[in-house]
Short mmCIF file of C-alpha atoms in Angstrom, two decimals:
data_model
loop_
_atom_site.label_atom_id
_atom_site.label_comp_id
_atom_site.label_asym_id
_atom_site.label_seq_id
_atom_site.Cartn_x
_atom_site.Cartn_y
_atom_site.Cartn_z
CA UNK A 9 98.74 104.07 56.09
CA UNK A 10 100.24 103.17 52.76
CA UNK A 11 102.36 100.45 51.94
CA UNK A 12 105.64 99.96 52.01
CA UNK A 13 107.99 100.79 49.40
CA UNK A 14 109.45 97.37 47.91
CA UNK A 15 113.23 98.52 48.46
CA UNK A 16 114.39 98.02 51.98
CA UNK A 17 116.73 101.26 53.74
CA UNK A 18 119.35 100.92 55.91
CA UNK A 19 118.75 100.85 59.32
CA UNK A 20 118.19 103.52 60.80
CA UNK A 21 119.47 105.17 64.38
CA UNK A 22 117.15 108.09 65.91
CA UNK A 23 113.69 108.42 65.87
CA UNK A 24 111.00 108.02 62.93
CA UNK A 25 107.79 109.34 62.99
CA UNK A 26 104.28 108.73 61.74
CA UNK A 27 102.61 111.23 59.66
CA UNK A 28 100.39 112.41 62.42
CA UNK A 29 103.46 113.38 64.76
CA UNK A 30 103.32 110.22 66.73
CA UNK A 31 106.33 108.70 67.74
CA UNK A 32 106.64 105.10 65.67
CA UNK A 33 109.93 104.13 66.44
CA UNK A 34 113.16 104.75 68.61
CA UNK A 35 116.18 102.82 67.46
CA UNK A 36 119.67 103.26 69.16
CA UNK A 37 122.80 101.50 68.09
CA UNK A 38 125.14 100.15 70.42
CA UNK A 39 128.54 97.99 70.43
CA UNK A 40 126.52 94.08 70.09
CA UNK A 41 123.75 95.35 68.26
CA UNK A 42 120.42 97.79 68.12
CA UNK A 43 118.04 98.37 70.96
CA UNK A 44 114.59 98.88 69.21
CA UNK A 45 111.04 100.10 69.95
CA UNK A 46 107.80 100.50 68.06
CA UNK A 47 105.03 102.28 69.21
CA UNK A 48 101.22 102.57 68.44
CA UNK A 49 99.84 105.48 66.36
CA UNK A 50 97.89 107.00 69.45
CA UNK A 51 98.69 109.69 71.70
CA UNK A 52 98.98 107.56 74.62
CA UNK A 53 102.25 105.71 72.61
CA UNK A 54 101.39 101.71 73.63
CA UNK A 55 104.36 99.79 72.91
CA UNK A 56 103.92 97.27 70.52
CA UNK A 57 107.86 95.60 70.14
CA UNK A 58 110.72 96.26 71.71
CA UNK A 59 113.98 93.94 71.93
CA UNK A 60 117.23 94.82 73.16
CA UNK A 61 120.93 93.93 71.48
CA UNK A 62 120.80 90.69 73.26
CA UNK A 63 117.39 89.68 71.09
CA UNK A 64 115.63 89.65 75.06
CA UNK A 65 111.88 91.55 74.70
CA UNK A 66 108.35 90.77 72.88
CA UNK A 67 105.45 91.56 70.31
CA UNK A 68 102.07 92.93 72.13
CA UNK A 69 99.20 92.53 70.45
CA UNK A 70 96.83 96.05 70.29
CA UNK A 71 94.82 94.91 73.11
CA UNK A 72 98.11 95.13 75.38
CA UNK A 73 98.43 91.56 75.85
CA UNK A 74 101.96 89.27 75.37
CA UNK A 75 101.93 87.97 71.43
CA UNK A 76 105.76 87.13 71.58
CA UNK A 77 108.07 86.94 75.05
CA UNK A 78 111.68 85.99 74.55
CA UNK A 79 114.26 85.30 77.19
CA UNK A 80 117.80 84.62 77.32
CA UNK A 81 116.69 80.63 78.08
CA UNK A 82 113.34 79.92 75.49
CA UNK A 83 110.22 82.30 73.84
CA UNK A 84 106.38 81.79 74.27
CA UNK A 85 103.62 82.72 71.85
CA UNK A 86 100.06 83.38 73.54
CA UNK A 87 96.76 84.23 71.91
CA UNK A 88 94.93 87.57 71.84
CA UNK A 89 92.96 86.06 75.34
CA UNK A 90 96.71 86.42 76.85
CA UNK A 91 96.78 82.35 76.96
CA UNK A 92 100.27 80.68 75.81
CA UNK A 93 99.60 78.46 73.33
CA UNK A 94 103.70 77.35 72.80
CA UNK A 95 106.96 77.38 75.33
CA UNK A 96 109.79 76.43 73.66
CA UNK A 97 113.57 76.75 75.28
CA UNK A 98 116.28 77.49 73.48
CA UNK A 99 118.55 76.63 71.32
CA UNK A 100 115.37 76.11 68.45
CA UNK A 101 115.89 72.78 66.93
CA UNK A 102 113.51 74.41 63.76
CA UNK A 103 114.13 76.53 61.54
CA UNK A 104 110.55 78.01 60.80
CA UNK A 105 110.08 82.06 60.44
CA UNK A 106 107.37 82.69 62.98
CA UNK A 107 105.75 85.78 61.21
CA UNK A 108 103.69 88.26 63.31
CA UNK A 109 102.03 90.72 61.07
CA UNK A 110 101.42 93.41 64.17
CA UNK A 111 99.58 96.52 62.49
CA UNK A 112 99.87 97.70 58.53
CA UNK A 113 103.32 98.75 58.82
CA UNK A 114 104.89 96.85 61.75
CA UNK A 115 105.86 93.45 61.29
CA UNK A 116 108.59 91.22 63.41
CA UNK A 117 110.13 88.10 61.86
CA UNK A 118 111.38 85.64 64.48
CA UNK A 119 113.33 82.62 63.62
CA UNK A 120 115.24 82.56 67.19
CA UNK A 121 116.61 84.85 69.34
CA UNK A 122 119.74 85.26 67.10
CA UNK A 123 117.38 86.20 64.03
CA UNK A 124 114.92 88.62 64.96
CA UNK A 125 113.94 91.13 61.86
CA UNK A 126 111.82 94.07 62.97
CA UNK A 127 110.14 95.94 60.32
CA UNK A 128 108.93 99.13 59.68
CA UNK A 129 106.92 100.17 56.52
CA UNK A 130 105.94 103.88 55.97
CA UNK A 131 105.55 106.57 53.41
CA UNK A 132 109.60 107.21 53.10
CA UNK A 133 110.53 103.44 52.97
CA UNK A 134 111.08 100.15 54.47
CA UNK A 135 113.54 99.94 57.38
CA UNK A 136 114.47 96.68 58.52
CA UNK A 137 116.49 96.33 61.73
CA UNK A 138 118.29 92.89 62.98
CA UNK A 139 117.25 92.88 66.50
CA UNK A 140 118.82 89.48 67.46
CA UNK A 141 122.08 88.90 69.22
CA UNK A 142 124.69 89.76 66.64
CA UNK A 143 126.20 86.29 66.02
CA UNK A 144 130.30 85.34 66.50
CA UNK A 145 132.19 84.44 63.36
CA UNK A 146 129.78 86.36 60.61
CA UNK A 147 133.13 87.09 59.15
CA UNK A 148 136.21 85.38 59.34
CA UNK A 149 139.15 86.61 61.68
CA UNK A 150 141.40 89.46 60.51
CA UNK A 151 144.52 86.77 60.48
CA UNK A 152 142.44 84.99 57.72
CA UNK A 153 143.52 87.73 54.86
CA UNK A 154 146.50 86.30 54.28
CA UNK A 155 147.64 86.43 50.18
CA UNK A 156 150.57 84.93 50.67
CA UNK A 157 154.29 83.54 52.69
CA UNK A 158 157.45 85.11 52.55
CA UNK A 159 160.38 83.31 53.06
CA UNK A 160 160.88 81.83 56.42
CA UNK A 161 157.16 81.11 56.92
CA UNK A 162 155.93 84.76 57.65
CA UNK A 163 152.74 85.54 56.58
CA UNK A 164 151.83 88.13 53.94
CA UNK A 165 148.49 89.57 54.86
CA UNK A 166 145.87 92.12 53.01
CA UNK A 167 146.78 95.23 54.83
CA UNK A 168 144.40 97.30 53.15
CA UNK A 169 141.40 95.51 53.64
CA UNK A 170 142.16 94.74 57.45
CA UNK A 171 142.62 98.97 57.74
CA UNK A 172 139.11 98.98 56.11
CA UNK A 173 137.67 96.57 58.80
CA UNK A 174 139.14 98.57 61.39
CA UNK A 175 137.86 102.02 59.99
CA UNK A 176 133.98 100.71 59.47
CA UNK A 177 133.94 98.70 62.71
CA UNK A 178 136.46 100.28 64.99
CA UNK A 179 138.45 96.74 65.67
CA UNK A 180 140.53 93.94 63.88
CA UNK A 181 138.98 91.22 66.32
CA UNK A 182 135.57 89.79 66.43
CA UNK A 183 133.36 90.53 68.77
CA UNK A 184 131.90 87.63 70.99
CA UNK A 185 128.52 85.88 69.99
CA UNK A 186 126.02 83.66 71.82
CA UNK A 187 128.33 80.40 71.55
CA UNK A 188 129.93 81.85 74.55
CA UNK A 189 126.39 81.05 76.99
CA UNK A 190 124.27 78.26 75.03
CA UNK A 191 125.55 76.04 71.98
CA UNK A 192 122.96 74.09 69.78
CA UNK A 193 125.44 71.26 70.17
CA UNK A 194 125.89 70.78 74.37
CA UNK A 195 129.30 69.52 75.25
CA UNK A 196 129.78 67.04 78.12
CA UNK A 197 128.30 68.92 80.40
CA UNK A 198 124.96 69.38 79.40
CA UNK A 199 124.63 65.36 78.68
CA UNK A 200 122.08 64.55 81.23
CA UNK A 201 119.89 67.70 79.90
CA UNK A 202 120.48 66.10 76.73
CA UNK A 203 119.11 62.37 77.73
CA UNK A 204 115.98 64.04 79.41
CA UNK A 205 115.12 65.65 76.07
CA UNK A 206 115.86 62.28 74.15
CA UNK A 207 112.92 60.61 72.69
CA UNK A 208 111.68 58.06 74.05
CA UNK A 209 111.31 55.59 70.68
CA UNK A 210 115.24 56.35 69.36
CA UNK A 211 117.79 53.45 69.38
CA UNK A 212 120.27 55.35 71.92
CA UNK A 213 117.62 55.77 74.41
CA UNK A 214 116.96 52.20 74.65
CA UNK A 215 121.00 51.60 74.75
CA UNK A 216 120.74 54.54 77.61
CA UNK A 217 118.14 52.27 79.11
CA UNK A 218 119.80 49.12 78.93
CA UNK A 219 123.64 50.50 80.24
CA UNK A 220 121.16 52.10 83.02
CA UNK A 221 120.12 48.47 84.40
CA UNK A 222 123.28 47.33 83.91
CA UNK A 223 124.78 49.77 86.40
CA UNK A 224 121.81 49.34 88.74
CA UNK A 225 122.76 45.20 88.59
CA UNK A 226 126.03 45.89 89.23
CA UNK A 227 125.32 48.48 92.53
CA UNK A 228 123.83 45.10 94.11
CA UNK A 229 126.90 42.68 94.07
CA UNK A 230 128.54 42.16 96.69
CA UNK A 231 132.14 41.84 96.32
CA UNK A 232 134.15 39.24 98.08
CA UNK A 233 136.26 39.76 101.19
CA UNK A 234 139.86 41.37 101.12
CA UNK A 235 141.91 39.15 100.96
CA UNK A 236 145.86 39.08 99.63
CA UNK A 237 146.01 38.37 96.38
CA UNK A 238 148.51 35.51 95.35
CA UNK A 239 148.76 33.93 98.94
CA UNK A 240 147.74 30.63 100.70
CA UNK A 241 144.34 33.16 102.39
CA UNK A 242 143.47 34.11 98.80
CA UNK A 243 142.52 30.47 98.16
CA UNK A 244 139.82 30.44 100.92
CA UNK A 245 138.24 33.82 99.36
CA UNK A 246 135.77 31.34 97.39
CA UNK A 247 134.68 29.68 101.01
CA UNK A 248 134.29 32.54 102.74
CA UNK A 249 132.08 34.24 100.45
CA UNK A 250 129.85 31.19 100.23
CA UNK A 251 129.86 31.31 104.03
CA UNK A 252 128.85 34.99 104.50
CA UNK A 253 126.97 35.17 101.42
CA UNK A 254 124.70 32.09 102.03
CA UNK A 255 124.97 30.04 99.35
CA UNK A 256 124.85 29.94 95.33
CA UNK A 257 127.19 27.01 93.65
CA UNK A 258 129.25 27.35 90.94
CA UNK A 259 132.48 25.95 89.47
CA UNK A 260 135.97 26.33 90.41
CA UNK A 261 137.96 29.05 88.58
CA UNK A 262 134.68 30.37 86.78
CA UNK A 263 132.96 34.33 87.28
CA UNK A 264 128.83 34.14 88.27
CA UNK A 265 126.23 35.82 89.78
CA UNK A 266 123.55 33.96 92.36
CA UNK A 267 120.77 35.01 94.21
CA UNK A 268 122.00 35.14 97.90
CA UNK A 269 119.93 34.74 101.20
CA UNK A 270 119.95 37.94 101.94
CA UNK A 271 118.32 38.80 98.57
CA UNK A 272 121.22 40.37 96.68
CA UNK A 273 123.24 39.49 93.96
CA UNK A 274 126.86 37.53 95.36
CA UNK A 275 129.68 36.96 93.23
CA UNK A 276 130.82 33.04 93.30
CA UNK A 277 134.12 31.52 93.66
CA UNK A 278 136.63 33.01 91.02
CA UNK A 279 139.13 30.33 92.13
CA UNK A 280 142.58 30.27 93.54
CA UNK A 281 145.38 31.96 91.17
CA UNK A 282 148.46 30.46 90.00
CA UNK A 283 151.58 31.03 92.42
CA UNK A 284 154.62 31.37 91.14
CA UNK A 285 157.98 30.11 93.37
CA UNK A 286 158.60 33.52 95.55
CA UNK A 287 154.91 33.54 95.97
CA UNK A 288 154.71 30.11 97.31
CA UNK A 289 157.97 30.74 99.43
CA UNK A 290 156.02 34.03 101.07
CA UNK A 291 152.76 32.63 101.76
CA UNK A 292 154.57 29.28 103.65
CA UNK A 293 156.10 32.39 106.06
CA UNK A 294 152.45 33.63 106.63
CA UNK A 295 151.25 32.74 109.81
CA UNK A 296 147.40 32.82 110.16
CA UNK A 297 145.80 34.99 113.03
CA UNK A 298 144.78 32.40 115.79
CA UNK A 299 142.27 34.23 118.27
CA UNK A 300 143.37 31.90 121.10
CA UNK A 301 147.07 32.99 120.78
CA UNK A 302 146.42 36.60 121.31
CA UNK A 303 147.90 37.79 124.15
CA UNK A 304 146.59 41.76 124.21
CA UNK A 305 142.60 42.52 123.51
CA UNK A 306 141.29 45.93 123.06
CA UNK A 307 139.61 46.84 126.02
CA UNK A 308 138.05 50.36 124.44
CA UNK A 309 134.85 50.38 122.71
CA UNK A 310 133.63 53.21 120.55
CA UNK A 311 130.88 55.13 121.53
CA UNK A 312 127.94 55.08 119.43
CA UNK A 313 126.91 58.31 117.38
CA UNK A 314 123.31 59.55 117.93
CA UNK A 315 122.07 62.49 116.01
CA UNK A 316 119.79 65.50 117.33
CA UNK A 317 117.28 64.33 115.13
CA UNK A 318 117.06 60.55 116.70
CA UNK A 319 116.45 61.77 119.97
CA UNK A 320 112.76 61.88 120.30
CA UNK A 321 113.01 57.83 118.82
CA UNK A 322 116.06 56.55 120.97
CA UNK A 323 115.91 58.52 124.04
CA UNK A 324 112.41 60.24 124.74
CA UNK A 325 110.47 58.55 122.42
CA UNK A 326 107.92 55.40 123.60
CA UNK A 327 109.81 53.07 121.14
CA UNK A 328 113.27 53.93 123.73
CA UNK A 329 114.32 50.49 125.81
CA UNK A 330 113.01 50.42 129.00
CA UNK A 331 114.66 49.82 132.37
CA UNK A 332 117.76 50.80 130.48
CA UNK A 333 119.88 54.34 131.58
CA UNK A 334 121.08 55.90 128.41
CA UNK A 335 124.49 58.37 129.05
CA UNK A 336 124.77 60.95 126.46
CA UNK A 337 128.29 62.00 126.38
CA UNK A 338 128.26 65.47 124.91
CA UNK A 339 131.79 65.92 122.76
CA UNK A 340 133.39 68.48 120.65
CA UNK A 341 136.34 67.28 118.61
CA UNK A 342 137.44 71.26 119.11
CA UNK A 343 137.92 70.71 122.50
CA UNK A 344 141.29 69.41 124.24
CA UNK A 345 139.54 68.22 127.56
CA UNK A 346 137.09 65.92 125.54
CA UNK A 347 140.00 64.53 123.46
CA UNK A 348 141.15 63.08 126.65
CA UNK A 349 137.49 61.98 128.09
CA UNK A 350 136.72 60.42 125.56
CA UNK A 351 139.39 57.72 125.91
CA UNK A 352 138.05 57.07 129.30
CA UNK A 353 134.65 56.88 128.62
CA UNK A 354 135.09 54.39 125.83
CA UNK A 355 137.06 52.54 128.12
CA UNK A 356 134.19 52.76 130.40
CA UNK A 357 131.68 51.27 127.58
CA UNK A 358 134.28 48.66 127.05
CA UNK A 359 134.26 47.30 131.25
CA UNK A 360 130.68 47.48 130.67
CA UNK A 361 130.22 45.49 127.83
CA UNK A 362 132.46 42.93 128.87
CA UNK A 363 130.90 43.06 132.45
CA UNK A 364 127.30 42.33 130.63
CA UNK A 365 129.06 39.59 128.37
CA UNK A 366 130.53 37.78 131.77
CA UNK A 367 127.37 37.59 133.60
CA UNK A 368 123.95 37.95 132.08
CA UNK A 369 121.40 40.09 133.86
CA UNK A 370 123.88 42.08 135.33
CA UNK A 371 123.39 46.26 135.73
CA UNK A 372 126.02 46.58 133.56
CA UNK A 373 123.57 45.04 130.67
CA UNK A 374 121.26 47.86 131.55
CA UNK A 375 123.34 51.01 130.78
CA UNK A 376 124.00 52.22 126.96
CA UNK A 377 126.27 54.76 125.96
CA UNK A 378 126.00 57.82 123.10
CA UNK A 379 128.05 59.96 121.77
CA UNK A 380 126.99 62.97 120.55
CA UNK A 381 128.35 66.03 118.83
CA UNK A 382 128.24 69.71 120.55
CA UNK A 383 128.80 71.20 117.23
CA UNK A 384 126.04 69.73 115.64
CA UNK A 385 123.21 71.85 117.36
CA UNK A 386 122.16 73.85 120.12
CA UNK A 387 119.37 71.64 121.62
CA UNK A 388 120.63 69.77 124.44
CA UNK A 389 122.25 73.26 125.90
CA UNK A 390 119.71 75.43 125.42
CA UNK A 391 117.32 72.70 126.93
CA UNK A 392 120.09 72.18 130.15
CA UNK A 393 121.91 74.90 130.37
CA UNK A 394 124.86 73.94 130.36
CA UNK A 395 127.52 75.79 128.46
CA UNK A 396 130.70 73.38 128.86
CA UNK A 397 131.64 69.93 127.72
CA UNK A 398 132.24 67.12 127.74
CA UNK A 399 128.94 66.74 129.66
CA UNK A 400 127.05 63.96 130.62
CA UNK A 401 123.49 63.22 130.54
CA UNK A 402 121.94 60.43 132.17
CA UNK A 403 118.42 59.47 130.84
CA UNK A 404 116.54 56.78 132.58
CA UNK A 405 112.91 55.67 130.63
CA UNK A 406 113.25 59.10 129.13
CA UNK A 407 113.76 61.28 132.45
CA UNK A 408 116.97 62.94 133.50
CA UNK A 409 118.32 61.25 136.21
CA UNK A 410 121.19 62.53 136.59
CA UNK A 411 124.19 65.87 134.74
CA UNK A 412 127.71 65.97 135.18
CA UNK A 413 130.53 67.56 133.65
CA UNK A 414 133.14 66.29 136.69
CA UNK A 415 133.91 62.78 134.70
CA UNK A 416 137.98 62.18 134.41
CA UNK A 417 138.28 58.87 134.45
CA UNK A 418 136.81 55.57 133.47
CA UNK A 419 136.26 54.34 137.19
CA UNK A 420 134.34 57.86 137.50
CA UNK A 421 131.79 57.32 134.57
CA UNK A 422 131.71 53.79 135.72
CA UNK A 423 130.40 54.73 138.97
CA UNK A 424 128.32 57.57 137.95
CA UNK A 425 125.96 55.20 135.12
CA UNK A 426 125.91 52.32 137.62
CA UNK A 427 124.62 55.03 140.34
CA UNK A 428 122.08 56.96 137.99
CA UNK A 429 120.67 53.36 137.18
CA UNK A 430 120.25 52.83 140.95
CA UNK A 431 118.37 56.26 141.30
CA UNK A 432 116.38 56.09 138.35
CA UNK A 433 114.94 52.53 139.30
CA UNK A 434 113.94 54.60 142.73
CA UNK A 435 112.60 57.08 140.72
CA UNK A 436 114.77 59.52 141.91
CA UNK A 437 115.08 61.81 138.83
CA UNK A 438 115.58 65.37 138.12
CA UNK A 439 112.05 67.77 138.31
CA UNK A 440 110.78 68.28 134.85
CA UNK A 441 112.51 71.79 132.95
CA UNK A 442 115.60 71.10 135.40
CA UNK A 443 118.70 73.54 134.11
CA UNK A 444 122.47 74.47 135.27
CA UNK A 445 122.54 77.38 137.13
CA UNK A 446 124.80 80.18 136.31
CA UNK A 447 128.55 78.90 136.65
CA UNK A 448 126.92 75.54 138.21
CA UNK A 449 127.67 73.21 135.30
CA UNK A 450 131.28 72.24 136.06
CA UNK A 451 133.11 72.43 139.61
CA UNK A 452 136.62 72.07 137.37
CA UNK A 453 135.75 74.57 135.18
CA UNK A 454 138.73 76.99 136.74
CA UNK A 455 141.20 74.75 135.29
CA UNK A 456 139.47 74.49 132.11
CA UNK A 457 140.90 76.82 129.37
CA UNK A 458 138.50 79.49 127.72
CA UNK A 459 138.58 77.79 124.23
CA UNK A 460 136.38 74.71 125.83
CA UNK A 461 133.55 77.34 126.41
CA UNK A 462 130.63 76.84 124.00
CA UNK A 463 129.39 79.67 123.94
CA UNK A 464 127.37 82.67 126.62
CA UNK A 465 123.71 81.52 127.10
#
């Protein structure tokens, strides 16, 4: 085909074809831009471009394969073997026309996915279309025309010209651009993408580096105790962090980090602040907390949480304690009745532990307690059956010993882990794939509301 004519047209919406009848192009204008496609001079029509008003679409070569891909996140050029030879993401950092020279008189001029020229050369011309994403603020806003100010501060704009906007583009306001999606310039949000495409040899990403150890020094100092600032207790904040910190000197009234026992970073002895007179007068009121004066002593102990997944290790697992019965109290926050068991049972836990402190070797020693959640999983009541809480399981060397959801009271679950310790010494446990039957899982459960139903096996 000949070549093109040196004077470019305007673009042009419809079809063109090529002198043999073939189909060359189809061009259609819409609101953002023009939606473009060139074809092949063959009777099968092979599409060679094609990009849409968003600059999205590619250059084939004549074989079929990719030349060109572009996204609405980066482009790729490939070889005529189909291979990619460059993946870039956007926004481009260069500037570079990537020219792609596609038959005699198709041609595609690719800077980024903003600027994207298509070209067409043939016997009636040169017609050039902009196939990127029409960019925001090519022209300034129609409240920039303004020629002059009245009095009072009003504004004097050029009327006619803002009419002539209007008539060739339809609107007074600009349309929206690609700013809106991606900026060249990422704000705060996009700083850690930002910092993972730093290089590596610049001065900020060695300041990066360096405020990066910093913060990693600082996640391993141990603070000192609470304590109330500007009292007589504040002045023994510097001994008691030497005493739980074990050790690392420094001098009175004076900030420093030491290497503790334990292998982390302490902070020393900041000293004891100046007090003024109404400080002095408040801490002499202070009375210190003297253990042997207390008259009342918390006779609850919290039940330990255990998970689904530590099961296998705590409970059926070889590494599980042996001659030891392990109660898994099966709660649901949800449910009213287990508000009030669970009161009992840690008072249970507590008589037990303080049993086991008072006289070593005792059965009481030999019983641990769980708690776990009945809205964390399934497991335990598709495994049992049971389809009520609170429930108790009784495990003893990893074999069910004993189930009950009848526990009230503290004396109750008292009784009932002292007597599945008993039986599970005997080896009197439950057969292996034991389960509730139907209804079988709680002789209260008429008194029990419907709401403390899990749910219908």
């Amino acid at each position: 085909m000949a070549s093109a004519q040196p004077n470019a047209m305007e673009p042009t919406e419809g079809i063109i074809n090529y002198p043999s009848g073939n189909t060359a192009v189809v061009a259609c204008k819409q609101a953002a831009g023009y939606v473009v496609t060139f074809m092949s001079d063959s009777k099968n029509s092979q599409i060679l471009v094609s990009f849409d008003s968003k600059g999205v679409g590619g250059v084939n070569y004549l074989n079929g394969r990719p030349w060109l891909v572009v996204t609405e996140s980066g482009y790729s050029l490939s070889d005529k073997k189909g291979n990619v030879v460059e993946r870039i993401k956007f926004p481009r950092t260069s500037q570079e026309v990537i020219s792609l020279e596609v038959t005699e008189c198709i041609a595609v001029r690719f800077t980024n996915r903003q600027n994207i020229l298509a070209v067409f050369a043939g016997p009636e011309g040169r017609h050039e279309w902009q196939c990127g994403e029409a960019l925001r603020r090519t022209e300034a806003p129609y409240t920039s025309k303004v020629v002059g100010t009245k009095e009072g501060g009003r504004l004097e704009l050029d009327v006619a010209a803002i009419r002539q906007r209007q008539q060739a583009v339809g609107s007074v306001y600009v349309p929206p651009g690609p700013h809106r999606t991606e900026s060249e310039r990422p704000g705060i949000g996009s700083l850690k993408k930002a910092l993972r495409n730093m290089d590596p040899a610049s001065d900020l990403s060695a300041t990066v580096s360096q405020l990066r150890n910093l913060d990693t020094r600082l996640g391993y100092i141990d603070t000192l105790p609470r304590v109330l600032y500007g009292t007589a207790r504040s002045a023994s904040a510097g001994s008691l962090a030497r005493g739980t910190a074990g050790g690392g000197g420094g001098s009175l009234g004076t900030t420093s980090l030491v290497m503790g026992s334990s292998g982390r970073l302490v902070l020393d002895d900041y000293g004891s602040p100046e007090l003024s007179k109404t400080q002095r007068r408040f801490a002499s009121s202070l009375r210190g907390v003297d253990a042997d004066k207390v008259r009342h002593k918390a006779r609850r102990v919290k039940l330990p949480w255990l998970r689904l997944r530590e099961l296998d290790t705590a409970v059926f697992g070889p590494t599980a304690p042996g001659d030891t019965l392990q109660v898994l109290c099966v709660l649901a926050d949800w449910n009213p009745v287990c508000a009030k068991v669970e009161s009992q049972l840690e008072a249970a836990n507590g008589a037990l532990a303080e049993e086991a402190a008072a006289r070593s070797g005792s059965e009481a020693a030999r019983v641990k307690m769980w708690k776990v959640d009945a809205s964390e999983g399934n497991l335990l009541q598709d495994r049992y059956g049971f389809r009520t809480v609170p429930m108790l399981l009784m495990f003893y060397e990893g074999r069910l010993v004993a189930a009950t959801n009848n526990i009230r009271t503290e004396a109750q679950a008292r009784d009932a882990a002292l007597g599945a310790l008993v039986r599970g010494r005997r080896k009197e446990v439950l057969p292996e794939g034991w389960r509730f039957g139907t209804g079988a899982d709680n002789s209260l459960l008429d008194y029990i509301r419907p709401n403390t139903v899990l749910r219908e096996l």
